[in-house]
Amino acid sequence: MIGALYEEALRGRAPVEIEHADGRRRPLPVQDWLAAARPGDAGLLARCRGAVLDVGSGPGRLTVALARRGVPVLGIDVAPAAVALTVAAGAPALCRDVFGRVPGTGRWGTVLLADGNIGIGGDPAALLRRVLALPAPGGRVLVEVDPPGAGSRIEPVRLRSEYTVGEWFTWARVSADAAGDLAAASAATVTELWEEAGRWFIALRARPERA
C-alpha cells in the first residue's frame, strides 16, 4: 500500500481507509504497524534464523525488535517515510523495491513477509518466487497469511482520506488453507504452519533444483 496517503498515515497526519472496488471500506491498520509489538509477533521473531531481511518493513516494528535482540537485520520498503521511521528507531532500513536490486541476495537466513505483505504486487506466486531467491541455501521465508476459510483473492484497492483519494492498485490476500497450492505454484515447500494470537503464518523453503 504505497503512495502519499500511506506516508501521511504513518506520520499521523490523516486517518486513511482502504477502499475496495465494491465500495467497502476499512481502516488502514497503521496503528498495528506503528506499535512496539503485536500479539503473535513473538513466535514469528523466535523463528528467525541467521541474518533477516524484512520485506515491506513499514515503520520497522519487526526490524527494530530483531535489531534490539542483536540479530543482523535489514528492512526494505518503497516508502521513504517508513524507512525514515525505522532508521529513527535505531534499525537499518533502505528504500528498495523487492522486485529490484536487493542487498545480500542469496545470503539471508530468513526473509519476512508479515502484516499482509504477501499481497505486494497482486501476484502472490510471483512475489514468492522472487522472495525465495533471496535466502541462502536452506534459508526460509516466513509469511503471514489470513486464517483458514477466509478465502484467497486478488482485487483492486485504493487508499482514501476525507479529502484525498489515491489511485487503484492490485493487492492480494492468501488464506492458510491455500498455502499448499501457493507453495506448489512457487516451487516451494511448506515446512511449518502455525497460529498465534489469531494470526496465521507459514514457513517455506525453495525446492532444490533438479540436476
Short mmCIF file of N, CA and C in Angstrom, two decimals, residues 82-190:
data_model
loop_
_atom_site.label_atom_id
_atom_site.label_comp_id
_atom_site.label_asym_id
_atom_site.label_seq_id
_atom_site.Cartn_x
_atom_site.Cartn_y
_atom_site.Cartn_z
N ALA A 82 8.41 5.45 5.76
CA ALA A 82 8.52 4.22 6.54
C ALA A 82 9.97 3.92 6.87
N VAL A 83 10.83 4.06 5.88
CA VAL A 83 12.27 3.82 6.09
C VAL A 83 12.82 4.81 7.11
N ALA A 84 12.41 6.06 7.02
CA ALA A 84 12.89 7.06 7.96
C ALA A 84 12.47 6.73 9.40
N LEU A 85 11.27 6.24 9.58
CA LEU A 85 10.81 5.87 10.91
C LEU A 85 11.62 4.70 11.48
N THR A 86 11.93 3.75 10.63
CA THR A 86 12.73 2.60 11.07
C THR A 86 14.12 3.04 11.49
N VAL A 87 14.75 3.84 10.68
CA VAL A 87 16.10 4.32 10.98
C VAL A 87 16.09 5.16 12.25
N ALA A 88 15.07 6.00 12.41
CA ALA A 88 14.98 6.84 13.61
C ALA A 88 14.82 6.00 14.87
N ALA A 89 14.23 4.80 14.71
CA ALA A 89 14.05 3.90 15.86
C ALA A 89 15.29 3.06 16.13
N GLY A 90 16.32 3.22 15.30
CA GLY A 90 17.59 2.57 15.58
C GLY A 90 17.87 1.30 14.82
N ALA A 91 17.12 1.03 13.75
CA ALA A 91 17.35 -0.20 12.97
C ALA A 91 17.68 0.18 11.53
N PRO A 92 18.44 -0.68 10.83
CA PRO A 92 18.81 -0.37 9.45
C PRO A 92 17.67 -0.65 8.48
N ALA A 93 17.49 0.24 7.54
CA ALA A 93 16.45 0.07 6.52
C ALA A 93 16.85 0.86 5.29
N LEU A 94 16.40 0.37 4.14
CA LEU A 94 16.67 1.02 2.87
C LEU A 94 15.38 1.14 2.07
N CYS A 95 15.33 2.16 1.24
CA CYS A 95 14.20 2.35 0.33
C CYS A 95 14.46 1.49 -0.91
N ARG A 96 13.83 0.33 -0.96
CA ARG A 96 14.04 -0.62 -2.05
C ARG A 96 12.73 -1.30 -2.42
N ASP A 97 12.60 -1.65 -3.70
CA ASP A 97 11.51 -2.49 -4.21
C ASP A 97 12.02 -3.92 -4.23
N VAL A 98 11.25 -4.85 -3.66
CA VAL A 98 11.70 -6.24 -3.60
C VAL A 98 11.93 -6.83 -4.98
N PHE A 99 11.27 -6.28 -6.01
CA PHE A 99 11.45 -6.79 -7.36
C PHE A 99 12.66 -6.15 -8.05
N GLY A 100 13.33 -5.24 -7.37
CA GLY A 100 14.53 -4.63 -7.89
C GLY A 100 15.76 -5.23 -7.25
N ARG A 101 16.83 -4.45 -7.20
CA ARG A 101 18.08 -4.93 -6.61
C ARG A 101 17.96 -4.93 -5.09
N VAL A 102 18.22 -6.08 -4.49
CA VAL A 102 18.12 -6.24 -3.04
C VAL A 102 19.49 -6.61 -2.49
N PRO A 103 20.01 -5.86 -1.53
CA PRO A 103 21.32 -6.19 -0.95
C PRO A 103 21.32 -7.59 -0.32
N GLY A 104 22.43 -8.27 -0.42
CA GLY A 104 22.59 -9.56 0.25
C GLY A 104 21.85 -10.70 -0.39
N THR A 105 21.42 -10.54 -1.63
CA THR A 105 20.69 -11.62 -2.30
C THR A 105 21.48 -12.92 -2.25
N GLY A 106 20.82 -13.97 -1.82
CA GLY A 106 21.45 -15.29 -1.72
C GLY A 106 22.19 -15.54 -0.43
N ARG A 107 22.10 -14.58 0.53
CA ARG A 107 22.84 -14.74 1.78
C ARG A 107 21.98 -14.62 3.03
N TRP A 108 20.70 -14.33 2.89
CA TRP A 108 19.84 -14.16 4.06
C TRP A 108 19.46 -15.52 4.65
N GLY A 109 19.41 -15.57 5.97
CA GLY A 109 18.95 -16.80 6.62
C GLY A 109 17.44 -16.89 6.66
N THR A 110 16.79 -15.74 6.82
CA THR A 110 15.33 -15.67 6.91
C THR A 110 14.85 -14.43 6.18
N VAL A 111 13.75 -14.57 5.46
CA VAL A 111 13.08 -13.43 4.83
C VAL A 111 11.66 -13.37 5.38
N LEU A 112 11.23 -12.19 5.80
CA LEU A 112 9.90 -11.99 6.37
C LEU A 112 8.97 -11.32 5.37
N LEU A 113 7.74 -11.83 5.32
CA LEU A 113 6.63 -11.18 4.63
C LEU A 113 5.46 -11.15 5.62
N ALA A 114 5.46 -10.18 6.51
CA ALA A 114 4.45 -10.10 7.57
C ALA A 114 3.44 -8.99 7.27
N ASP A 115 2.42 -8.92 8.12
CA ASP A 115 1.45 -7.82 8.06
C ASP A 115 0.77 -7.69 6.70
N GLY A 116 0.46 -8.82 6.08
CA GLY A 116 -0.24 -8.77 4.80
C GLY A 116 0.62 -8.53 3.59
N ASN A 117 1.94 -8.54 3.75
CA ASN A 117 2.83 -8.21 2.63
C ASN A 117 2.89 -9.28 1.55
N ILE A 118 2.25 -10.44 1.77
CA ILE A 118 2.10 -11.41 0.69
C ILE A 118 1.29 -10.81 -0.46
N GLY A 119 0.60 -9.72 -0.18
CA GLY A 119 -0.20 -9.06 -1.22
C GLY A 119 0.58 -8.16 -2.14
N ILE A 120 1.84 -7.88 -1.85
CA ILE A 120 2.64 -6.94 -2.65
C ILE A 120 2.64 -7.36 -4.12
N GLY A 121 2.26 -6.45 -4.97
CA GLY A 121 2.28 -6.70 -6.41
C GLY A 121 1.04 -7.38 -6.94
N GLY A 122 0.20 -7.92 -6.06
CA GLY A 122 -1.05 -8.53 -6.51
C GLY A 122 -0.89 -9.89 -7.14
N ASP A 123 0.27 -10.52 -7.02
CA ASP A 123 0.50 -11.86 -7.57
C ASP A 123 1.34 -12.63 -6.57
N PRO A 124 0.70 -13.33 -5.61
CA PRO A 124 1.47 -13.99 -4.54
C PRO A 124 2.49 -15.00 -5.04
N ALA A 125 2.17 -15.75 -6.08
CA ALA A 125 3.13 -16.74 -6.58
C ALA A 125 4.36 -16.06 -7.16
N ALA A 126 4.16 -14.99 -7.93
CA ALA A 126 5.30 -14.26 -8.49
C ALA A 126 6.13 -13.62 -7.39
N LEU A 127 5.46 -13.08 -6.37
CA LEU A 127 6.19 -12.48 -5.25
C LEU A 127 7.02 -13.54 -4.53
N LEU A 128 6.42 -14.70 -4.26
CA LEU A 128 7.16 -15.74 -3.55
C LEU A 128 8.33 -16.27 -4.36
N ARG A 129 8.13 -16.43 -5.66
CA ARG A 129 9.27 -16.88 -6.48
C ARG A 129 10.42 -15.90 -6.38
N ARG A 130 10.12 -14.61 -6.37
CA ARG A 130 11.17 -13.60 -6.21
C ARG A 130 11.80 -13.68 -4.82
N VAL A 131 10.97 -13.75 -3.79
CA VAL A 131 11.47 -13.73 -2.42
C VAL A 131 12.25 -15.01 -2.09
N LEU A 132 11.86 -16.13 -2.66
CA LEU A 132 12.56 -17.39 -2.41
C LEU A 132 13.97 -17.40 -3.01
N ALA A 133 14.24 -16.45 -3.89
CA ALA A 133 15.59 -16.33 -4.45
C ALA A 133 16.52 -15.53 -3.54
N LEU A 134 15.99 -14.95 -2.48
CA LEU A 134 16.80 -14.08 -1.62
C LEU A 134 17.56 -14.80 -0.52
N PRO A 135 17.01 -15.87 0.10
CA PRO A 135 17.76 -16.53 1.19
C PRO A 135 18.95 -17.33 0.68
N ALA A 136 19.85 -17.63 1.61
CA ALA A 136 20.92 -18.58 1.35
C ALA A 136 20.32 -19.98 1.21
N PRO A 137 21.05 -20.92 0.62
CA PRO A 137 20.54 -22.30 0.56
C PRO A 137 20.14 -22.79 1.95
N GLY A 138 18.94 -23.33 2.03
CA GLY A 138 18.43 -23.79 3.31
C GLY A 138 17.71 -22.73 4.11
N GLY A 139 17.76 -21.48 3.66
CA GLY A 139 17.06 -20.40 4.35
C GLY A 139 15.56 -20.50 4.16
N ARG A 140 14.84 -19.78 4.99
CA ARG A 140 13.38 -19.86 4.96
C ARG A 140 12.74 -18.50 4.72
N VAL A 141 11.53 -18.56 4.18
CA VAL A 141 10.67 -17.39 4.05
C VAL A 141 9.49 -17.59 4.99
N LEU A 142 9.27 -16.64 5.89
CA LEU A 142 8.16 -16.69 6.84
C LEU A 142 7.09 -15.70 6.39
N VAL A 143 5.88 -16.20 6.18
CA VAL A 143 4.82 -15.42 5.55
C VAL A 143 3.59 -15.39 6.46
N GLU A 144 3.06 -14.21 6.69
CA GLU A 144 1.78 -14.10 7.38
C GLU A 144 0.66 -14.24 6.36
N VAL A 145 -0.32 -15.07 6.69
CA VAL A 145 -1.46 -15.31 5.80
C VAL A 145 -2.76 -15.08 6.59
N ASP A 146 -3.88 -15.13 5.89
CA ASP A 146 -5.18 -15.00 6.54
C ASP A 146 -5.60 -16.33 7.16
N PRO A 147 -6.53 -16.32 8.09
CA PRO A 147 -6.98 -17.56 8.73
C PRO A 147 -7.60 -18.53 7.72
N PRO A 148 -7.60 -19.81 8.04
CA PRO A 148 -8.28 -20.78 7.17
C PRO A 148 -9.75 -20.39 6.98
N GLY A 149 -10.22 -20.58 5.77
CA GLY A 149 -11.60 -20.25 5.46
C GLY A 149 -11.85 -18.81 5.08
N ALA A 150 -10.83 -17.96 5.23
CA ALA A 150 -11.01 -16.54 4.90
C ALA A 150 -11.11 -16.30 3.41
N GLY A 151 -10.60 -17.25 2.62
CA GLY A 151 -10.62 -17.09 1.17
C GLY A 151 -9.42 -16.32 0.67
N SER A 152 -8.97 -16.70 -0.51
CA SER A 152 -7.85 -16.01 -1.16
C SER A 152 -8.41 -15.20 -2.33
N ARG A 153 -7.85 -14.03 -2.55
CA ARG A 153 -8.37 -13.19 -3.63
C ARG A 153 -7.33 -12.18 -4.07
N ILE A 154 -7.49 -11.76 -5.31
CA ILE A 154 -6.71 -10.68 -5.89
C ILE A 154 -7.70 -9.63 -6.35
N GLU A 155 -7.49 -8.39 -5.94
CA GLU A 155 -8.50 -7.37 -6.22
C GLU A 155 -7.88 -5.98 -6.27
N PRO A 156 -8.57 -5.06 -6.96
CA PRO A 156 -8.11 -3.67 -6.93
C PRO A 156 -8.56 -3.00 -5.64
N VAL A 157 -7.68 -2.21 -5.06
CA VAL A 157 -7.99 -1.40 -3.88
C VAL A 157 -7.35 -0.03 -4.06
N ARG A 158 -7.77 0.88 -3.23
CA ARG A 158 -7.11 2.19 -3.20
C ARG A 158 -7.22 2.76 -1.80
N LEU A 159 -6.38 3.73 -1.51
CA LEU A 159 -6.40 4.42 -0.23
C LEU A 159 -7.15 5.73 -0.38
N ARG A 160 -7.85 6.10 0.71
CA ARG A 160 -8.56 7.37 0.67
C ARG A 160 -8.64 7.96 2.07
N SER A 161 -8.63 9.27 2.12
CA SER A 161 -8.87 10.00 3.36
C SER A 161 -10.10 10.86 3.15
N GLU A 162 -10.39 11.70 4.11
CA GLU A 162 -11.57 12.56 3.99
C GLU A 162 -11.45 13.50 2.80
N TYR A 163 -10.20 13.85 2.42
CA TYR A 163 -10.01 14.88 1.41
C TYR A 163 -9.37 14.38 0.13
N THR A 164 -8.76 13.19 0.16
CA THR A 164 -7.96 12.74 -0.98
C THR A 164 -8.24 11.27 -1.27
N VAL A 165 -8.21 10.93 -2.56
CA VAL A 165 -8.38 9.54 -2.99
C VAL A 165 -7.16 9.14 -3.82
N GLY A 166 -6.55 8.01 -3.48
CA GLY A 166 -5.39 7.54 -4.21
C GLY A 166 -5.78 6.76 -5.46
N GLU A 167 -4.78 6.33 -6.21
CA GLU A 167 -5.02 5.55 -7.42
C GLU A 167 -5.26 4.08 -7.05
N TRP A 168 -6.00 3.39 -7.91
CA TRP A 168 -6.24 1.97 -7.72
C TRP A 168 -4.94 1.18 -7.93
N PHE A 169 -4.73 0.16 -7.13
CA PHE A 169 -3.61 -0.76 -7.35
C PHE A 169 -4.08 -2.16 -6.96
N THR A 170 -3.37 -3.16 -7.41
CA THR A 170 -3.78 -4.54 -7.18
C THR A 170 -3.12 -5.09 -5.92
N TRP A 171 -3.92 -5.73 -5.09
CA TRP A 171 -3.45 -6.34 -3.85
C TRP A 171 -4.00 -7.75 -3.76
N ALA A 172 -3.35 -8.58 -2.97
CA ALA A 172 -3.78 -9.98 -2.84
C ALA A 172 -3.87 -10.37 -1.37
N ARG A 173 -4.72 -11.33 -1.11
CA ARG A 173 -4.82 -11.95 0.22
C ARG A 173 -4.79 -13.47 0.02
N VAL A 174 -4.12 -14.16 0.93
CA VAL A 174 -3.97 -15.61 0.84
C VAL A 174 -4.38 -16.23 2.17
N SER A 175 -5.26 -17.20 2.13
CA SER A 175 -5.67 -17.86 3.37
C SER A 175 -4.74 -19.04 3.66
N ALA A 176 -4.70 -19.43 4.92
CA ALA A 176 -3.79 -20.50 5.35
C ALA A 176 -4.08 -21.82 4.64
N ASP A 177 -5.35 -22.08 4.32
CA ASP A 177 -5.67 -23.35 3.67
C ASP A 177 -5.32 -23.36 2.19
N ALA A 178 -4.84 -22.24 1.67
CA ALA A 178 -4.34 -22.20 0.29
C ALA A 178 -2.82 -22.26 0.24
N ALA A 179 -2.18 -22.48 1.38
CA ALA A 179 -0.71 -22.44 1.45
C ALA A 179 -0.07 -23.49 0.56
N GLY A 180 -0.64 -24.69 0.54
CA GLY A 180 -0.06 -25.76 -0.28
C GLY A 180 -0.08 -25.43 -1.76
N ASP A 181 -1.21 -24.91 -2.23
CA ASP A 181 -1.32 -24.55 -3.65
C ASP A 181 -0.37 -23.41 -3.99
N LEU A 182 -0.25 -22.45 -3.10
CA LEU A 182 0.67 -21.33 -3.34
C LEU A 182 2.10 -21.82 -3.39
N ALA A 183 2.46 -22.71 -2.48
CA ALA A 183 3.82 -23.24 -2.48
C ALA A 183 4.10 -23.99 -3.78
N ALA A 184 3.14 -24.79 -4.23
CA ALA A 184 3.33 -25.54 -5.47
C ALA A 184 3.53 -24.61 -6.66
N ALA A 185 2.80 -23.50 -6.67
CA ALA A 185 2.93 -22.54 -7.77
C ALA A 185 4.21 -21.74 -7.70
N SER A 186 4.90 -21.81 -6.55
CA SER A 186 6.10 -21.01 -6.33
C SER A 186 7.36 -21.86 -6.24
N ALA A 187 7.25 -23.16 -6.58
CA ALA A 187 8.38 -24.09 -6.48
C ALA A 187 8.94 -24.10 -5.07
N ALA A 188 8.04 -24.16 -4.09
CA ALA A 188 8.44 -24.14 -2.68
C ALA A 188 7.77 -25.27 -1.92
N THR A 189 8.24 -25.49 -0.72
CA THR A 189 7.67 -26.48 0.18
C THR A 189 7.29 -25.80 1.49
N VAL A 190 6.08 -26.06 1.97
CA VAL A 190 5.67 -25.55 3.27
C VAL A 190 6.30 -26.42 4.35
#
